[in-house]
Coordinates of C-alpha atoms in Angstrom, one line a residue:
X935 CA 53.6 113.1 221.9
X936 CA 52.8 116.6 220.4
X937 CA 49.7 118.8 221.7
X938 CA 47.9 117.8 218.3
X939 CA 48.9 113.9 218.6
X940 CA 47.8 114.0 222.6
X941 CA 44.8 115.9 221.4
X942 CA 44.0 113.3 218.7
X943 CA 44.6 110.5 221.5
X944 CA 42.2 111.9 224.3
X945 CA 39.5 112.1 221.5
X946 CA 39.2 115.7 221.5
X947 CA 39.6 116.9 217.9
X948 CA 36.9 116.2 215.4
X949 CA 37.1 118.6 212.6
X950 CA 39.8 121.0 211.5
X951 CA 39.8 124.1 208.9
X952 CA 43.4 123.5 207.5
X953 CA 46.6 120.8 207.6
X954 CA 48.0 123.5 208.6
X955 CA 47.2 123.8 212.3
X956 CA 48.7 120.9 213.2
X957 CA 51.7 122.6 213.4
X958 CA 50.4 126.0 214.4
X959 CA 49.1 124.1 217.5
X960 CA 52.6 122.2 218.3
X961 CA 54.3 125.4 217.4
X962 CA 52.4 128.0 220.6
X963 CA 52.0 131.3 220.4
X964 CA 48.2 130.9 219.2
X965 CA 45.6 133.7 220.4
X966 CA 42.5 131.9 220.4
X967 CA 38.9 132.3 221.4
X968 CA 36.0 130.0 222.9
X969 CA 32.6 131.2 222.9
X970 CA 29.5 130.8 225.3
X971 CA 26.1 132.7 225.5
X972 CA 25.0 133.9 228.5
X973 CA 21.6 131.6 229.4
X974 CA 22.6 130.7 232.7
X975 CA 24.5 131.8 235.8
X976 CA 27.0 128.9 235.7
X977 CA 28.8 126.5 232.8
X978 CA 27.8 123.5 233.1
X979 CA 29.7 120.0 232.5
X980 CA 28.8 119.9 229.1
X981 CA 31.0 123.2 228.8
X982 CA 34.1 121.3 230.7
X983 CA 35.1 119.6 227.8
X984 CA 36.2 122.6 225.6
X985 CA 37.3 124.8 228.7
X986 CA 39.9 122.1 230.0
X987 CA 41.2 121.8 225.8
X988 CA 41.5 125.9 226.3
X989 CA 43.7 125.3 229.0
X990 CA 45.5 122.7 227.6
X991 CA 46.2 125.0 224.6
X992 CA 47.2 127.2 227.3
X993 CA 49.7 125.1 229.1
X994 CA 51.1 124.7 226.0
X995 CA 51.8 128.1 225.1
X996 CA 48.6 129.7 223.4
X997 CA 46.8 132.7 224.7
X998 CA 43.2 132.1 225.7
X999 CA 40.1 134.3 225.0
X1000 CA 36.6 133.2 226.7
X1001 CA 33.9 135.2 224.3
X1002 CA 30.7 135.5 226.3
X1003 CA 28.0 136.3 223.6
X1004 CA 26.1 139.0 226.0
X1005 CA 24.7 139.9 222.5
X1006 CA 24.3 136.7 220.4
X1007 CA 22.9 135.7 223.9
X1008 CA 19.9 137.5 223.4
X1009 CA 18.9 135.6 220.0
X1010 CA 19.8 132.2 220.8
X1011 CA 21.8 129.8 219.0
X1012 CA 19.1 127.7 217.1
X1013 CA 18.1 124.3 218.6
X1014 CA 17.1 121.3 216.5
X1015 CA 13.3 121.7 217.4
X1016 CA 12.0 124.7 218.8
X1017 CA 13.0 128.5 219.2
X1018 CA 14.9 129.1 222.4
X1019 CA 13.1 131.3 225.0
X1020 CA 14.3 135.1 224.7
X1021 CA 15.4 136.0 228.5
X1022 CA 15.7 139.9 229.3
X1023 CA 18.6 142.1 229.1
X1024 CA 19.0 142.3 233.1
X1025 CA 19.0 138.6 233.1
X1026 CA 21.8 138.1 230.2
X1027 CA 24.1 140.8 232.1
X1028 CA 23.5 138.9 235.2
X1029 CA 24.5 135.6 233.8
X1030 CA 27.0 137.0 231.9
X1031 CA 28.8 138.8 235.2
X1032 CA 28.5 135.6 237.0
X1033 CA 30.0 133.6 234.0
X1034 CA 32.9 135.7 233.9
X1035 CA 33.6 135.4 238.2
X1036 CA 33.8 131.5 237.7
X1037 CA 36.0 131.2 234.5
X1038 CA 38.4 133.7 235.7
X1039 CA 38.6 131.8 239.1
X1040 CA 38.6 128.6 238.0
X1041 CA 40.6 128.8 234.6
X1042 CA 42.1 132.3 234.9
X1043 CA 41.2 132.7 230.9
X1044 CA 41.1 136.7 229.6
X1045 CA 37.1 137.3 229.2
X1046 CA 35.1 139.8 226.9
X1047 CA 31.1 140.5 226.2
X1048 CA 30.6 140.9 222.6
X1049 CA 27.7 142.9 223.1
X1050 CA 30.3 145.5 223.7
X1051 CA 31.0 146.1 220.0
X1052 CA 28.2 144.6 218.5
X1053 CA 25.4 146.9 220.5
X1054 CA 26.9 150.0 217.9
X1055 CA 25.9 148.1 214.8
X1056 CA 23.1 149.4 213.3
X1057 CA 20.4 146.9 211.3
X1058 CA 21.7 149.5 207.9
X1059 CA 25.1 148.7 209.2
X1060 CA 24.4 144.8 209.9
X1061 CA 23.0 144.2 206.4
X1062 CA 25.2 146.4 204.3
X1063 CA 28.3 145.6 205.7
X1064 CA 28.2 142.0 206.9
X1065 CA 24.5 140.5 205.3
X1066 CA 26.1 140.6 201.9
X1067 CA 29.1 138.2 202.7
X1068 CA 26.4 135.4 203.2
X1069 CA 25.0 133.2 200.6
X1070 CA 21.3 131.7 201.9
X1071 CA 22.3 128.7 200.2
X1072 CA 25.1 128.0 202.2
X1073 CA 23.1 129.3 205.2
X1074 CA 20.2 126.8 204.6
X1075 CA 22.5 124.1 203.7
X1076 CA 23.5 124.0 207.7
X1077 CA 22.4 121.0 209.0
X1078 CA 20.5 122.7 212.5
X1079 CA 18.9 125.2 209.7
X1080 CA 17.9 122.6 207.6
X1081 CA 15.6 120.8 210.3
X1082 CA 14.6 123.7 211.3
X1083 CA 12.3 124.6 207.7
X1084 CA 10.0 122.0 208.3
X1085 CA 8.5 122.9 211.7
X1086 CA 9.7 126.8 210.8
X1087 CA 12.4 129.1 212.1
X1088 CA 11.9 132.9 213.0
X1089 CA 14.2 135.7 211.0
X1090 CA 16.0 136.4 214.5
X1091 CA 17.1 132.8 215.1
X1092 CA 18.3 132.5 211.4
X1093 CA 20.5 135.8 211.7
X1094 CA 23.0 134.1 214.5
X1095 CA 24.9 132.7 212.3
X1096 CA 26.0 136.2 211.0
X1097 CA 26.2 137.3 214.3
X1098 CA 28.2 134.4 215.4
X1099 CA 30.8 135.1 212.2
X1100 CA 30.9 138.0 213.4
X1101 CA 32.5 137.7 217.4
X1102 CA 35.2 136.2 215.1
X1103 CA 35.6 139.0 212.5
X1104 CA 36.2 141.6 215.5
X1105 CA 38.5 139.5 217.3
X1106 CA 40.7 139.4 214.3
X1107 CA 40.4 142.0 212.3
X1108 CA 39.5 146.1 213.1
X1109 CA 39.4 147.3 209.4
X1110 CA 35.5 147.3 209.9
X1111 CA 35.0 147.8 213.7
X1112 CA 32.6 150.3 214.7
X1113 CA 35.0 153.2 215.9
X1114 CA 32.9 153.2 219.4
X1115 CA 33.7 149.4 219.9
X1116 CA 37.1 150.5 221.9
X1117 CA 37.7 147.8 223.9
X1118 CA 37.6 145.2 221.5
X1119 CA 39.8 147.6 219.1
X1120 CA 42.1 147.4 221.6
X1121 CA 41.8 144.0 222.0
X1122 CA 43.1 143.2 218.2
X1123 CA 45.8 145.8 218.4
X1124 CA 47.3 143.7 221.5
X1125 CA 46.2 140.2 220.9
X1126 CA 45.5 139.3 217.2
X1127 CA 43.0 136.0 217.5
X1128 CA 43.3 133.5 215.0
X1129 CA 41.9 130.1 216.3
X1130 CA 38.3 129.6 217.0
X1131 CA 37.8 126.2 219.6
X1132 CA 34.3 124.9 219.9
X1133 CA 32.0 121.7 220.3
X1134 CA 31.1 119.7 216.9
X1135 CA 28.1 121.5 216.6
X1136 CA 29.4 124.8 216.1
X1137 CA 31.5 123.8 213.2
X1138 CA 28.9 126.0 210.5
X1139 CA 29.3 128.7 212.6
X1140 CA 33.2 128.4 213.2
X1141 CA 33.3 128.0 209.1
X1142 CA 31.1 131.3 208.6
X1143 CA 33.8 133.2 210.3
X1144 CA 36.6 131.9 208.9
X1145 CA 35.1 132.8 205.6
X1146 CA 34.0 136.1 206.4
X1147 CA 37.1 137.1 207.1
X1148 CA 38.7 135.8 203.9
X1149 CA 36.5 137.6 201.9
X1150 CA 36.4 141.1 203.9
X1151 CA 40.5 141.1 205.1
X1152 CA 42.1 138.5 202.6
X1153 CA 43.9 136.8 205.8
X1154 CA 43.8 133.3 206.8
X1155 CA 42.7 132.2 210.4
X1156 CA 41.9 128.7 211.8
X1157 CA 39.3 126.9 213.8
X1158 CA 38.9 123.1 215.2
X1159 CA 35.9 121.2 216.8
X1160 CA 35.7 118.2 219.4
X1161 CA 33.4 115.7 219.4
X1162 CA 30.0 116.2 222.1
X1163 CA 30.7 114.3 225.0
X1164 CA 27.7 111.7 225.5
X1165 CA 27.0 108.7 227.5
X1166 CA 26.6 105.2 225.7
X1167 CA 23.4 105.8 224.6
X1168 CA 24.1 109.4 222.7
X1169 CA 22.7 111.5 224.8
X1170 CA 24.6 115.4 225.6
X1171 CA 25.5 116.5 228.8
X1172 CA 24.1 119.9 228.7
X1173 CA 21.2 122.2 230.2
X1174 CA 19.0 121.9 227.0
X1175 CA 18.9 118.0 227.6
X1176 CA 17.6 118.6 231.5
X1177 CA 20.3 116.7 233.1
X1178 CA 22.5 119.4 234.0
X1179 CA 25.0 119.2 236.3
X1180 CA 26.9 122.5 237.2
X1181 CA 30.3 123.8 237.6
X1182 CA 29.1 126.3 240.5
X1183 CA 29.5 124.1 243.8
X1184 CA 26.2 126.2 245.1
X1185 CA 24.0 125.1 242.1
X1186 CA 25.9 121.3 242.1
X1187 CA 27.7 120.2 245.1
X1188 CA 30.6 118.5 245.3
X1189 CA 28.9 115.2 246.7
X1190 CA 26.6 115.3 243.7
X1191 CA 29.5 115.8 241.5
X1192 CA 31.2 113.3 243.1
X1193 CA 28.6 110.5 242.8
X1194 CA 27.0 111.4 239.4
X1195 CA 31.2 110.7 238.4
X1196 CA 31.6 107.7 240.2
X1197 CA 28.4 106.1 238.6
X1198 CA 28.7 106.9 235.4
X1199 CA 28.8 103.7 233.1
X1200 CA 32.0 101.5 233.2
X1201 CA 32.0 101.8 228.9
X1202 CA 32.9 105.6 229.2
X1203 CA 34.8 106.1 232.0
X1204 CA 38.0 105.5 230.2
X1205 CA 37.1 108.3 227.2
X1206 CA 35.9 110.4 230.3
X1207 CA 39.5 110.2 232.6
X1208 CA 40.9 110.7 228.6
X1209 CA 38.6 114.1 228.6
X1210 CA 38.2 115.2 231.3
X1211 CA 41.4 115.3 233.5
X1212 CA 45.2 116.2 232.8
X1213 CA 45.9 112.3 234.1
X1214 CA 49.0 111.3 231.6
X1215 CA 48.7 108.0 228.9
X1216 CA 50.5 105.8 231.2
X1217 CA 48.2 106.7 234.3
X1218 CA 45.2 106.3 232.3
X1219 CA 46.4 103.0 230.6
X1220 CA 47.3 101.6 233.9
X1221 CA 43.6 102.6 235.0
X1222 CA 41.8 101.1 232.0
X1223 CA 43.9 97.9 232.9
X1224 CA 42.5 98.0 236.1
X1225 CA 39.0 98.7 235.1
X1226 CA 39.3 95.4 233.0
X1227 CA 40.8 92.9 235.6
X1228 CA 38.6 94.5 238.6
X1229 CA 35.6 96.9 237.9
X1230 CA 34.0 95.8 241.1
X1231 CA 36.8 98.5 242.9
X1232 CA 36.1 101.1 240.2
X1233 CA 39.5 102.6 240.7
X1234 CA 38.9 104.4 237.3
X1235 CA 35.3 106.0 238.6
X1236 CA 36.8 107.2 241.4
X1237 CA 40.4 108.5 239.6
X1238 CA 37.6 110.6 237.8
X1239 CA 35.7 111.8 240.3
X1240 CA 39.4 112.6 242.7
X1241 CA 40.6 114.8 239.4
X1242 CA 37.7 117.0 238.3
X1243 CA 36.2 117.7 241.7
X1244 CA 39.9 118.7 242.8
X1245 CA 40.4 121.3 239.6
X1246 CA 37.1 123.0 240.3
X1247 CA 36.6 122.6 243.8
X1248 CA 39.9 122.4 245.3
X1249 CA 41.4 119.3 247.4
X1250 CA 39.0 120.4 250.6
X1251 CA 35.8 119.8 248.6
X1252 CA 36.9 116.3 247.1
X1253 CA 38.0 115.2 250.7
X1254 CA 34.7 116.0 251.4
X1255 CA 32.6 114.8 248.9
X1256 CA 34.3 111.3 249.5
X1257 CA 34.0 111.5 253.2
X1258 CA 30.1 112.0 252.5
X1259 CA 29.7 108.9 250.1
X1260 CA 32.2 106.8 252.4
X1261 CA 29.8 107.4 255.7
X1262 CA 26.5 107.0 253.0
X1263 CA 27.7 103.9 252.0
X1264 CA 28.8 102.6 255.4
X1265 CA 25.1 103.6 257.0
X1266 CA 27.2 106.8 259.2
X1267 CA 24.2 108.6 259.4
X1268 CA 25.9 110.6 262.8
X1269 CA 28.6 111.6 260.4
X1270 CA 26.4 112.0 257.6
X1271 CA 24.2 114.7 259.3
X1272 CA 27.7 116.4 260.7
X1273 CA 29.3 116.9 257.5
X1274 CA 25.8 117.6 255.5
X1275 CA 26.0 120.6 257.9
X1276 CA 29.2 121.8 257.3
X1277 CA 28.2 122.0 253.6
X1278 CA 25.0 123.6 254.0
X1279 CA 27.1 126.3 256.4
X1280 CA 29.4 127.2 253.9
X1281 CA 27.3 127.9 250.7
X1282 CA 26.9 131.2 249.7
X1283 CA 23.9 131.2 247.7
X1284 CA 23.8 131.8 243.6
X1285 CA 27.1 133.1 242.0
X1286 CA 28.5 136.0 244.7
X1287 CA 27.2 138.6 242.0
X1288 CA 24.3 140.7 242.6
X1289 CA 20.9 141.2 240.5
X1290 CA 20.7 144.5 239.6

């Protein structure tokens, strides 16, 4: 298979801006960017699902960018009921300094604030030289916008969708760059981003930017969505839905990991081993066959559970997480109580990066 087929296969591609990057994608040699506002100390497994396609795009040759919106962040990407709660400035650099600690230990991805070149942008600046690139019509017509007019939607929220364009304007194109923002200026020179990855929902916002740029530089850059991962009964994985569970082993252990993977319903667990883990076709055909003839072993569950806890954790943390459920199950409290220790011993506390 190709990277686009095997993406197409796993269920990871939803929407994408042009035939064309089909082949792009096959091709490598893509600089690409994923983006995710800083409003909480750690990702979260709604977040997995995108991060492992970035480093699938990266196994196969493309060059991956992690955006953090330290700016954007601020705002709030708008929600489909109520504003989001602003958070404070310390509290966005925190999050956004522990953010970057995990993804560069856990997926080794190149990481940059765009509140570094977007804090130089005066509101003249902003309206002049971006606000007129941006029909309301086509800002209203956005389906999250569109919900929003009934109950009401505050100026700030509305703007994120510029703002959002814009993380994708300066990673392509420095024509317009503030001349203070030199990091990011350097960051085009040397890099040249041209794909934009994101969830399903961000497809208005992945469009704005691709469109800004057409219109402001005349060049032609890409973007693609995946489907939200849900369970059976539509409902997101994510922080905003309360039933978060976190990549940071000292916010969600690896036990709890481990058994909110095993029990999760036998329906998904095939699209989940499909998402969520590097397991080839064959192994995860073989799986679903098994899943069919004998469920009652859930050899899939715990193929799931073996693969992710292992990527983020490491080997020592599965082992252990297993070990845990095995003595639960088994009524091994004196082992139980031993190894509960062990964990409790070795957690750090929050992210290993200081308030300030």
């Amino acid at each position: 298979m190709t990277l686009f087929e095997e993406l197409k296969w796993r269920g990871l591609i939803k929407d994408i801006s042009s035939p064309e990057l089909e082949e792009k994608l096959n091709q490598g040699g893509m600089t690409f960017y994923i983006g995710t506002d800083p409003t909480a100390d750690s990702l979260h497994v709604g977040h997995l699902s995108s991060f492992l396609i970035s480093k699938r795009l990266q196994d196969a040759g493309h060059h991956p960018i992690l955006l953090i919106g330290g700016a954007t962040g601020m705002i709030g990407d708008p929600r489909p009921t109520t504003e989001r709660a602003m958070i404070s400035k310390e509290e966005v650099e925190h999050n956004y300094q522990c953010l970057k600690k995990q993804v560069e230990e856990i997926f080794g991805f190149e990481v940059v604030n765009n509140y570094d070149w977007i804090k130089n942008i005066n509101t003249l600046d902003f309206l002049r030289d971006y606000g007129k690139f941006f029909n309301i019509n086509y800002m209203l017509d956005k389906d999250i916008i569109r919900r929003r007019l009934e109950t009401g939607i505050t100026y700030t929220e509305f703007s994120y969708t510029i703002l959002q364009a814009l993380d994708f304007k300066y990673l392509h194109d420095h024509k317009n760059v503030n001349l203070q923002a030199l990091d990011f200026l350097h960051l085009y020179e040397t890099k040249n981003c041209t794909l934009q990855v994101a969830g399903s929902d961000q497809w208005g916002n992945i469009t704005s930017g691709i469109d800004l740029i057409r219109k402001s530089s005349k060049d032609e850059v890409y973007g693609f969505t995946m489907p939200l991962v849900t369970d059976s009964q539509g409902k997101k994985f994510g922080k905003s839905e309360g039933n978060a569970i976190w990549l940071d082993k000292n916010k969600t252990s690896s036990y709890k990991l481990y058994q909110f993977f095993i029990n999760v319903e036998d329906s998904m667990v095939i699209d989940y081993l499909k998402i969520y883990t590097f397991l080839s076709k064959e192994e995860i055909e073989e799986y679903e066959k098994k899943n069919n003839e004998h469920p009652e072993l859930r050899e899939a569950h715990k193929a799931l559970a073996r693969e992710i806890i292992t990527f983020l954790h490491g080997k020592e943390e599965y082992e252990r997480a297993e070990k845990l459920a095995n003595s639960l199950f088994n009524n091994d409290f004196e082992n139980l109580t031993r190894e509960a220790g062990k964990i409790k011993a070795k957690r750090a506390g929050a992210c290993g990066v200081g308030r300030h």
